[in-house]
């Protein structure tokens, strides 16, 4: 009777009906009708792989199952109920069927598999999109540690992966069939390739990748700083180091664990040292200059021990697993649930109030799921408080908004304390104001006053610190990453480039655009030239030579933007990149025109032109919006392209206006 009741309950479970290509139709139907009518729907497959024995865990399906009863099958599997997410379902099914509780970072999505078949004399039609996950443990889980769901699973066993593949290839009747010559071969290919230890070739590949970067030692003269500013500098760098850790957390949920693991292992072999060196440059397992292609796999990843993830078993310390990461870098970084897509987010947004929508799309918040916290059996009390407070920002039972001040409170509280201490030590009034307001912003999540203070900074010790750029959020381009740039202002160079910022209004008025698309008055952009002594956070891969901030449209409209030029970084790029290229590509008689001042001037114009052009716009409906919000994930790339093209236009325009000639002479120290 219990089995019969369970079967009826499962048949009543609602599933989202998909199109044949896998998109949601907006219709939900009971599971029994979905399989009767052959509707396309979604499910998850979870495979547990024991690294030490190279075995896959299989479950024997209960005899009461309506499909493939009594046969050996996937470690764990289940339908994705209407409105549920893939990863939540994978975690829940593993817990319900096998009694194993694992966090998000144990699950590696390796591929999506479309299964189309008809069984039970045509009464069961299975058109199913399956998200296939791999969980990698160090060793087999003891039989005594499982807590099997009798209505789903009758027993479990481990089998060598190649033997299992052979059984499937030979259509053994004791096993649920999968076409291992087709798409499902990906599972076995991943396992086989991942553990073919060709350390020599991988080491050579990593060394080639490292050779593409030129190491540079930065020297900055501190003699111009007062003793008070030197005391503040030490505290500012300590705060920046905390934001470095925070940035790792923003990129990917398992990034800090992987970083610490690779660093710890870096002294064990040359191969481990190379992995750590290249990881340190990219601050993730994805290579910045290779279109974010993964250069590590989960086999290289950190090991975590969970003592209470299964039934307690005498003599077994607990489940050890590899922190899993996808081969493709998550487009939403760690700002959104890892399995959330744009459609889910936009559908959720419809049900929010205007203020909640603003919070959800703002720079300084993350999006989380209630179900993630519900499934996390080891949730801390402080996290529970955070969840309770954040829930007030949403009226949804699924996704909800968490401000940075809560999500990253552990990091930001410490950084704020250090900045407050630095503010007490500096003798620069403008730097004191910046440090104090930035520390307050870390705790309040309101960065307006601190960004204004940054624009007004007039100090020999120059500091940029906080959440600014949105490049990591490839999903929407909404969320800002933390960064820090600390340098010594070059007063001579700063006075020389002032002319460019002073002519922004002239450039704005003469843009080749309709007047309606031009921003109103543009405030002269302050330009500060400095020599960098330390950076942290979102500064990975190729180093930036300049930046134009803030990105907050409120401040851009009211005050414009401010630019920081990193002169010693620009000089290093000119010496190590542009000159070697020029030596190969430029004719000998033209090489005399290659100089640092021209390179630096081009960069200045690029950065200046971030501050002009449309920012606030009006949609055809008459609604006010911003270019950033409308372009979403395309904004960052298009904004950089805009600054490139408009920067070249600006150079030509200023030359024709007889302004650029004077500016160039100023840069070179000549008279006009």
XYZ file of C-alpha atoms in Angstrom:
672
model
C 0.000 0.000 0.000
C 2.849 2.406 0.840
C 4.466 1.764 -2.550
C 1.132 2.337 -4.307
C 0.619 5.652 -2.465
C 4.127 6.756 -3.403
C 3.491 5.943 -7.064
C 0.300 8.016 -7.092
C 2.166 10.894 -5.391
C 4.895 10.800 -8.045
C 2.359 10.700 -10.872
C 0.751 13.845 -9.447
C 4.086 15.719 -9.350
C 3.942 18.727 -11.695
C 6.623 19.045 -14.375
C 7.372 22.000 -16.645
C 6.529 21.116 -20.252
C 9.261 22.072 -22.717
C 9.412 22.587 -26.453
C 11.310 20.015 -28.488
C 14.346 22.325 -28.357
C 14.220 22.554 -24.558
C 12.574 25.939 -23.874
C 9.829 26.266 -21.265
C 6.327 26.550 -22.697
C 4.834 28.061 -19.550
C 2.645 24.953 -19.103
C 2.951 22.470 -16.220
C 1.405 18.975 -16.181
C 1.304 16.004 -13.794
C 4.205 13.643 -14.283
C 1.984 10.724 -15.311
C 0.389 12.746 -18.101
C 3.776 14.033 -19.257
C 4.999 10.467 -19.842
C 1.651 9.381 -21.308
C 1.638 12.240 -23.817
C 5.358 12.239 -24.550
C 5.906 15.833 -23.428
C 9.457 17.111 -23.260
C 10.601 17.845 -19.702
C 13.735 18.113 -17.533
C 15.526 15.801 -15.105
C 18.921 15.386 -13.455
C 21.465 12.561 -13.488
C 24.023 12.500 -10.656
C 27.050 10.217 -10.943
C 29.339 9.593 -7.967
C 32.884 8.680 -8.971
C 35.502 7.286 -6.582
C 38.871 8.687 -7.625
C 41.095 6.187 -5.802
C 39.365 3.091 -7.195
C 38.207 4.665 -10.500
C 34.708 3.323 -9.888
C 31.224 4.676 -10.487
C 28.449 4.197 -7.955
C 25.309 2.523 -9.344
C 21.898 2.094 -7.746
C 19.505 -0.782 -8.381
C 16.093 0.664 -9.127
C 13.259 -0.482 -6.886
C 10.971 -3.184 -8.315
C 7.972 -0.851 -7.992
C 9.387 1.751 -10.402
C 7.285 2.453 -13.504
C 10.372 2.527 -15.731
C 13.263 0.062 -15.766
C 12.276 -1.700 -12.502
C 15.002 -3.791 -10.868
C 17.795 -2.630 -13.226
C 21.130 -1.018 -12.332
C 21.232 2.688 -13.120
C 22.711 6.119 -12.348
C 23.925 6.881 -8.798
C 20.918 9.172 -8.349
C 18.359 10.755 -10.668
C 15.034 12.524 -10.640
C 12.652 14.846 -12.416
C 12.963 18.611 -12.008
C 9.587 19.631 -10.600
C 7.773 22.666 -11.997
C 9.472 25.834 -10.781
C 12.472 24.000 -9.297
C 16.059 24.422 -10.412
C 18.470 21.815 -11.696
C 21.126 21.970 -8.982
C 18.578 22.078 -6.157
C 16.967 18.957 -7.635
C 20.334 17.177 -7.906
C 21.116 17.889 -4.256
C 17.638 16.919 -3.101
C 17.512 13.638 -5.063
C 20.907 12.575 -3.756
C 19.765 13.252 -0.204
C 16.370 11.572 -0.570
C 17.502 8.481 -2.500
C 20.889 7.751 -0.915
C 20.944 9.816 2.281
C 23.917 11.916 1.083
C 23.917 15.680 1.690
C 26.394 17.669 -0.394
C 26.851 21.423 -1.037
C 26.749 23.127 -4.433
C 30.509 22.973 -4.946
C 30.478 19.147 -5.051
C 28.422 19.053 -8.281
C 30.031 19.424 -11.701
C 27.640 19.850 -14.635
C 29.394 18.043 -17.485
C 26.735 17.935 -20.222
C 23.016 17.950 -21.043
C 21.610 14.752 -22.518
C 18.365 14.379 -24.454
C 16.826 10.937 -23.920
C 13.986 9.979 -26.273
C 12.524 6.485 -25.855
C 9.249 4.522 -25.585
C 8.837 1.571 -23.180
C 6.101 -0.451 -21.428
C 4.325 -1.252 -24.699
C 4.038 2.429 -25.607
C 2.498 3.444 -22.266
C 5.620 5.279 -21.071
C 7.095 7.896 -23.424
C 10.267 9.517 -22.117
C 11.350 12.733 -23.872
C 13.716 14.053 -21.253
C 16.440 16.706 -21.094
C 18.872 15.504 -18.426
C 21.441 17.713 -16.721
C 24.274 15.281 -16.037
C 26.342 16.004 -12.913
C 29.543 14.369 -11.689
C 30.488 14.210 -7.992
C 34.103 13.171 -7.386
C 34.964 11.547 -4.045
C 38.413 10.436 -2.977
C 37.324 6.903 -2.095
C 34.187 4.740 -2.129
C 31.434 5.542 0.348
C 30.925 2.585 2.732
C 27.690 0.644 2.307
C 26.798 1.360 5.943
C 26.878 5.122 5.268
C 23.954 5.029 2.812
C 20.349 5.552 3.848
C 18.427 4.167 0.884
C 14.905 5.263 -0.033
C 13.200 1.876 -0.366
C 10.521 3.083 -2.795
C 13.253 4.236 -5.205
C 16.418 2.224 -4.542
C 16.857 -1.398 -3.532
C 20.693 -1.496 -3.327
C 23.906 0.193 -4.473
C 27.280 -1.008 -5.732
C 30.538 0.328 -7.172
C 31.835 -0.778 -10.572
C 35.015 0.055 -12.507
C 34.045 2.765 -15.009
C 35.459 0.955 -18.081
C 33.681 -2.297 -17.133
C 30.403 -0.412 -16.793
C 30.898 1.222 -20.181
C 31.512 -2.200 -21.710
C 28.309 -3.612 -20.174
C 26.327 -0.728 -21.647
C 27.988 -1.147 -25.047
C 26.956 -4.823 -25.017
C 23.362 -3.991 -23.989
C 23.510 -6.066 -20.814
C 19.913 -6.637 -19.709
C 20.674 -5.979 -16.040
C 21.502 -2.316 -16.730
C 19.366 0.620 -17.882
C 20.528 1.250 -21.471
C 22.538 4.330 -22.471
C 24.121 4.856 -25.883
C 27.810 5.034 -25.027
C 28.665 5.505 -28.699
C 26.527 8.649 -28.726
C 26.203 11.661 -26.445
C 26.422 9.694 -23.194
C 29.999 8.768 -24.073
C 30.922 12.233 -22.753
C 30.716 10.905 -19.174
C 33.272 8.184 -19.837
C 35.454 10.428 -22.032
C 35.686 12.994 -19.238
C 36.743 10.349 -16.716
C 39.255 8.751 -19.073
C 40.890 11.990 -20.262
C 40.924 13.614 -16.821
C 42.979 10.845 -15.260
C 45.430 10.274 -18.093
C 48.329 11.778 -16.174
C 50.555 13.339 -18.839
C 52.334 15.663 -16.459
C 55.135 16.506 -18.881
C 52.874 17.809 -21.659
C 50.639 19.666 -19.193
C 53.701 21.260 -17.591
C 54.977 22.403 -20.984
C 51.574 23.844 -21.814
C 51.406 25.774 -18.539
C 54.945 27.090 -19.056
C 54.000 28.353 -22.529
C 51.002 30.099 -21.038
C 53.188 31.712 -18.374
C 55.721 32.843 -20.990
C 53.055 35.044 -22.579
C 53.281 37.326 -19.537
C 56.198 39.639 -18.784
C 56.949 39.938 -15.046
C 57.623 43.534 -14.028
C 58.993 44.936 -10.772
C 57.246 48.164 -9.791
C 59.252 50.890 -8.110
C 57.454 53.858 -6.606
C 59.150 56.675 -4.743
C 57.665 57.099 -1.268
C 59.795 60.093 -0.290
C 56.979 62.474 -1.164
C 54.661 60.927 1.444
C 54.368 62.298 4.945
C 54.981 59.960 7.860
C 51.237 60.096 8.589
C 50.405 58.926 5.075
C 53.010 56.166 5.292
C 51.288 54.908 8.436
C 47.923 55.044 6.666
C 49.389 53.253 3.632
C 50.171 50.096 5.626
C 46.573 49.856 6.815
C 45.166 50.591 3.346
C 47.193 47.737 1.849
C 45.947 45.395 4.587
C 42.357 46.371 3.727
C 43.111 45.814 0.030
C 44.370 42.306 0.790
C 40.998 41.500 2.376
C 39.249 42.674 -0.794
C 41.562 40.367 -2.732
C 40.033 37.418 -0.867
C 36.549 38.837 -1.398
C 37.111 39.033 -5.156
C 38.054 35.349 -5.289
C 34.722 34.615 -3.604
C 32.859 36.723 -6.181
C 34.314 34.876 -9.189
C 33.147 31.368 -8.231
C 31.818 29.692 -5.085
C 34.768 27.283 -4.728
C 37.494 29.712 -5.714
C 38.931 30.445 -2.271
C 39.154 26.730 -1.452
C 40.896 26.041 -4.757
C 43.309 28.945 -4.260
C 44.353 27.818 -0.790
C 44.727 24.218 -1.956
C 46.904 25.079 -4.974
C 49.078 27.369 -2.858
C 49.542 24.649 -0.232
C 50.466 22.081 -2.890
C 52.715 24.419 -4.915
C 55.925 23.284 -3.186
C 55.329 19.557 -3.752
C 56.393 19.414 -7.430
C 57.303 21.566 -10.441
C 53.926 20.751 -11.983
C 52.106 21.936 -8.857
C 54.218 25.104 -8.856
C 53.247 25.858 -12.470
C 49.567 25.295 -11.723
C 49.769 27.709 -8.808
C 51.684 30.357 -10.787
C 49.227 30.422 -13.673
C 46.254 30.268 -11.354
C 47.654 33.279 -9.449
C 47.707 35.325 -12.642
C 44.129 34.455 -13.591
C 42.693 34.256 -10.052
C 40.541 31.352 -11.211
C 40.934 28.039 -13.101
C 39.966 29.794 -16.363
C 42.555 31.488 -18.585
C 41.764 35.171 -19.212
C 43.495 35.426 -22.594
C 42.175 32.100 -23.906
C 38.498 33.079 -23.879
C 38.255 31.764 -20.305
C 39.116 28.201 -21.270
C 39.764 26.004 -18.221
C 43.426 25.066 -17.713
C 42.657 22.853 -14.673
C 40.042 20.178 -14.039
C 38.220 18.970 -10.948
C 40.959 16.328 -10.630
C 43.359 19.189 -9.788
C 40.982 20.719 -7.291
C 40.815 21.111 -3.534
C 39.715 18.321 -1.204
C 36.993 18.938 1.378
C 35.932 16.663 4.232
C 32.293 16.453 5.337
C 31.917 14.543 8.578
C 28.102 14.591 8.724
C 27.002 14.314 5.108
C 25.981 10.645 5.414
C 24.851 8.185 8.070
C 27.478 7.923 10.811
C 29.713 4.902 10.226
C 32.214 3.470 12.711
C 35.841 3.830 11.621
C 35.047 6.206 8.727
C 36.004 9.844 9.148
C 33.491 11.085 6.603
C 33.045 11.907 2.925
C 35.983 13.554 1.166
C 35.162 15.157 -2.178
C 36.860 17.293 -4.811
C 35.595 20.858 -5.164
C 34.036 20.729 -8.625
C 34.149 23.492 -11.184
C 32.627 23.611 -14.668
C 34.821 23.575 -17.756
C 32.929 26.668 -18.901
C 33.291 29.682 -16.617
C 29.920 30.493 -14.999
C 28.524 33.553 -16.849
C 26.926 34.838 -13.649
C 30.124 34.294 -11.627
C 29.065 33.875 -7.978
C 26.526 36.696 -8.088
C 23.609 34.396 -8.916
C 22.637 30.771 -8.213
C 24.891 28.638 -10.467
C 21.951 27.076 -12.345
C 19.901 30.263 -12.761
C 19.382 31.446 -16.330
C 18.225 34.786 -17.720
C 14.666 33.553 -18.285
C 14.217 32.572 -14.651
C 15.607 35.889 -13.438
C 13.458 37.985 -15.757
C 10.322 36.016 -14.882
C 11.063 36.544 -11.182
C 11.611 40.260 -11.761
C 8.060 40.677 -13.069
C 6.656 39.931 -9.622
C 8.864 42.461 -7.803
C 8.047 46.018 -6.815
C 9.956 48.869 -8.450
C 12.269 49.243 -5.456
C 12.923 45.485 -5.348
C 13.738 45.488 -9.066
C 16.209 48.301 -8.472
C 17.872 46.281 -5.709
C 17.956 43.133 -7.859
C 19.644 44.880 -10.810
C 21.868 47.151 -8.726
C 25.646 47.066 -8.589
C 25.914 46.069 -4.940
C 23.783 42.974 -4.371
C 23.769 39.240 -5.108
C 20.849 36.938 -5.923
C 20.389 33.771 -3.862
C 17.850 30.923 -3.516
C 15.888 30.089 -0.408
C 16.154 26.390 -1.302
C 19.966 26.512 -1.228
C 19.880 27.553 2.405
C 17.148 25.033 3.201
C 19.314 22.197 1.847
C 22.489 23.371 3.549
C 22.362 21.254 6.682
C 25.450 22.923 8.150
C 24.139 26.485 7.861
C 25.618 28.779 10.477
C 23.495 30.807 12.850
C 24.883 34.045 11.424
C 23.924 32.887 7.928
C 20.402 32.157 9.142
C 20.173 35.731 10.455
C 21.413 37.019 7.112
C 18.816 34.957 5.264
C 16.030 36.284 7.486
C 17.087 39.890 6.935
C 17.586 39.470 3.186
C 14.216 37.806 2.676
C 12.607 41.166 3.361
C 14.060 42.429 0.070
C 11.964 40.007 -2.015
C 8.433 38.737 -2.231
C 9.450 35.466 -3.874
C 9.742 32.014 -2.340
C 12.644 31.173 -4.693
C 15.146 33.909 -5.557
C 15.915 36.763 -3.193
C 18.274 39.743 -2.967
C 21.190 40.036 -0.528
C 23.094 43.349 -0.323
C 26.884 43.169 -0.389
C 27.041 44.544 3.160
C 25.357 41.324 4.358
C 26.673 38.792 1.847
C 30.287 39.839 2.394
C 29.972 41.114 5.974
C 32.864 38.947 7.190
C 35.234 40.596 4.684
C 33.820 44.117 4.669
C 33.646 44.479 8.446
C 37.392 43.850 8.737
C 38.219 46.091 5.753
C 36.052 48.906 7.143
C 37.846 48.742 10.488
C 41.230 49.056 8.759
C 40.094 51.991 6.606
C 38.710 53.816 9.647
C 42.089 53.340 11.339
C 43.897 54.598 8.231
C 41.621 57.661 8.125
C 42.701 58.577 11.666
C 46.377 58.440 10.685
C 46.526 60.342 7.375
C 47.100 64.101 7.421
C 45.365 64.601 4.056
C 41.835 65.899 4.605
C 40.508 64.604 1.279
C 42.060 61.158 1.792
C 40.683 61.102 5.342
C 37.188 61.786 3.946
C 37.532 59.098 1.272
C 38.683 56.409 3.691
C 35.997 57.198 6.248
C 33.123 57.321 3.736
C 34.328 54.169 1.977
C 34.501 52.301 5.281
C 30.970 53.481 6.084
C 29.800 52.370 2.624
C 31.154 48.850 3.198
C 28.773 48.573 6.162
C 25.754 50.503 4.812
C 25.881 49.398 1.140
C 25.398 53.040 0.070
C 28.433 54.049 -2.003
C 27.240 57.440 -3.268
C 29.048 59.683 -0.775
C 32.252 57.639 -0.946
C 32.310 57.783 -4.762
C 31.902 61.567 -4.633
C 34.761 61.687 -2.117
C 36.875 59.596 -4.506
C 36.260 62.056 -7.338
C 37.301 64.935 -5.063
C 40.443 63.197 -3.813
C 43.458 65.539 -3.835
C 46.225 63.617 -2.126
C 49.780 62.515 -2.837
C 48.737 59.032 -1.668
C 46.042 58.041 -4.159
C 43.573 55.258 -3.336
C 40.801 53.602 -5.335
C 39.043 50.912 -3.330
C 35.594 49.326 -3.523
C 33.181 47.605 -5.932
C 33.323 49.125 -9.406
C 33.682 47.091 -12.609
C 31.029 44.649 -13.855
C 33.067 42.533 -16.295
C 32.700 39.312 -14.281
C 28.892 39.444 -14.580
C 28.638 38.148 -18.136
C 25.013 37.144 -17.561
C 23.671 40.704 -17.159
C 26.548 43.096 -16.481
C 24.816 44.294 -13.304
C 27.113 43.278 -10.440
C 30.315 45.057 -9.418
C 33.504 43.356 -8.289
C 35.815 44.650 -5.561
C 39.201 46.072 -6.453
C 41.938 48.282 -5.030
C 44.592 50.491 -6.647
C 47.085 52.262 -4.381
C 49.655 54.638 -5.851
C 51.696 57.810 -5.569
C 50.436 60.773 -7.567
C 52.770 62.166 -10.240
C 52.049 65.886 -9.846
C 53.916 66.963 -12.992
C 52.203 64.454 -15.277
C 48.815 65.180 -13.671
C 49.127 68.899 -14.492
C 50.162 68.093 -18.064
C 47.072 66.019 -18.900
C 44.535 68.374 -17.309
C 43.752 69.935 -20.688
C 42.117 66.763 -21.992
C 39.567 66.599 -19.198
C 38.827 70.314 -19.543
C 37.619 69.833 -23.130
C 35.067 67.081 -22.538
C 32.133 69.502 -22.948
C 33.495 70.603 -26.323
C 33.817 66.975 -27.402
C 30.316 66.164 -26.141
C 28.761 69.028 -28.093
C 30.429 67.938 -31.317
C 29.751 64.200 -31.147
C 28.364 62.894 -34.454
C 25.014 62.126 -32.781
C 21.535 63.593 -32.767
C 21.262 66.146 -29.973
C 18.560 64.100 -28.236
C 21.082 61.273 -27.727
C 23.706 63.502 -26.128
C 24.027 63.810 -22.387
C 23.553 67.399 -21.180
C 26.377 69.340 -19.633
C 29.509 67.298 -19.043
C 31.633 68.228 -16.050
C 35.347 68.521 -16.733
C 36.841 65.139 -15.874
C 39.605 65.233 -13.246
C 42.572 63.170 -14.416
C 45.076 61.843 -11.892
C 48.345 60.291 -13.045
C 50.021 58.015 -10.537
C 52.622 55.342 -10.156
C 51.097 52.147 -8.856
C 52.549 50.485 -5.772
C 49.843 47.880 -5.034
C 46.651 46.506 -6.539
C 44.197 43.797 -5.514
C 40.844 42.259 -6.386
C 39.604 42.506 -9.946
C 43.028 42.958 -11.501
C 43.825 39.640 -13.156
C 45.486 38.542 -16.360
C 46.641 41.505 -18.494
C 46.970 44.535 -16.231
C 44.950 47.697 -16.754
C 46.768 50.954 -17.555
C 43.895 53.302 -16.693
C 40.323 53.431 -15.486
C 37.399 55.826 -15.604
C 35.009 55.786 -12.642
C 32.485 55.686 -11.066
C 29.947 53.664 -13.057
C 26.981 54.860 -10.986
C 24.770 56.729 -13.484
C 23.565 59.116 -10.764
C 27.070 60.469 -10.243
C 27.919 60.362 -13.950
C 24.899 62.560 -14.704
C 25.527 64.950 -11.813
C 29.325 65.170 -11.697
C 30.753 63.296 -14.651
C 33.582 60.825 -14.127
C 37.186 60.873 -13.024
C 40.173 59.181 -14.582
C 43.224 57.520 -13.118
C 46.236 56.844 -15.336
C 48.796 54.304 -14.102
C 51.966 55.709 -15.612
C 54.452 53.028 -14.555
C 52.105 50.280 -15.809
C 51.729 52.146 -19.105
C 55.507 52.423 -19.394
C 55.890 48.699 -18.742
C 53.303 47.818 -21.388
C 54.971 50.155 -23.872
C 58.388 48.609 -23.213
C 57.417 44.941 -23.031
C 54.515 44.778 -25.494
C 54.199 47.686 -27.914
C 57.887 48.164 -28.689
C 58.595 44.463 -29.427
C 55.543 44.364 -31.717
C 56.631 47.579 -33.417
C 60.142 46.215 -33.963
C 58.629 43.387 -36.000
C 55.770 45.177 -37.762
C 56.927 48.771 -38.404
C 59.262 49.873 -41.176
C 62.623 51.183 -39.996
C 62.001 54.716 -41.305
C 58.751 54.958 -39.317
C 60.065 53.689 -35.983
C 61.113 57.202 -34.955
C 57.401 58.019 -34.526
C 56.953 55.335 -31.891
C 57.188 56.979 -28.486
C 55.640 56.557 -25.071
C 53.947 59.975 -25.091
C 51.826 59.084 -28.123
C 50.874 55.756 -26.575
C 49.964 57.500 -23.311
C 47.962 60.199 -25.126
C 45.893 57.578 -26.938
C 45.063 55.939 -23.604
C 44.030 59.296 -22.133
C 41.598 59.935 -24.992
C 40.115 56.443 -24.647
C 39.448 56.985 -20.941
C 38.088 60.515 -21.454
C 35.552 59.220 -23.938
C 33.996 56.875 -21.396
C 32.559 60.038 -19.870
C 30.763 61.332 -22.967
C 27.921 60.003 -25.083
C 24.542 58.668 -23.964
C 24.139 57.474 -20.368
C 20.566 58.188 -19.318
C 18.157 57.427 -22.162
C 14.420 57.322 -22.862
C 12.801 54.198 -24.280
C 10.112 54.330 -27.035
C 7.531 53.957 -24.251
C 8.790 57.208 -22.707
C 10.260 55.386 -19.700
C 13.637 56.640 -18.470
C 16.438 54.071 -18.342
C 20.205 53.767 -18.785
C 22.364 52.332 -21.534
C 23.848 49.860 -19.038
C 20.495 48.445 -17.961
C 19.223 48.054 -21.507
C 22.356 46.460 -22.971
C 22.811 44.147 -19.954
C 25.674 41.682 -20.560
C 26.641 43.430 -23.824
C 27.267 46.775 -22.148
C 30.875 46.330 -20.990
C 32.225 45.205 -24.365
C 30.270 47.834 -26.305
C 31.279 50.594 -23.885
C 34.954 49.700 -24.372
C 34.474 49.633 -28.151
C 32.731 53.019 -27.936
C 35.638 54.515 -25.999
C 38.105 53.118 -28.560
C 36.305 54.568 -31.582
C 35.251 57.844 -29.984
C 38.761 58.232 -28.561
C 40.208 58.123 -32.086
C 37.530 60.556 -33.255
C 38.403 62.857 -30.338
C 42.104 62.867 -31.262
C 41.276 63.893 -34.809
C 38.794 66.506 -33.622
C 41.270 68.064 -31.184
C 44.002 68.133 -33.819
C 41.637 69.978 -36.154
C 40.779 72.374 -33.312
C 44.512 73.050 -32.665
C 44.112 71.791 -29.113
C 45.851 68.459 -29.313
C 49.076 69.933 -30.657
C 49.410 72.108 -27.594
C 48.575 69.192 -25.285
C 51.119 66.947 -26.925
C 53.781 69.605 -26.521
C 52.879 69.862 -22.846
C 53.325 66.123 -22.473
C 56.719 66.343 -24.158
C 57.784 69.435 -22.243
C 58.082 71.693 -25.292
C 56.699 75.194 -25.762
C 53.899 76.221 -28.133
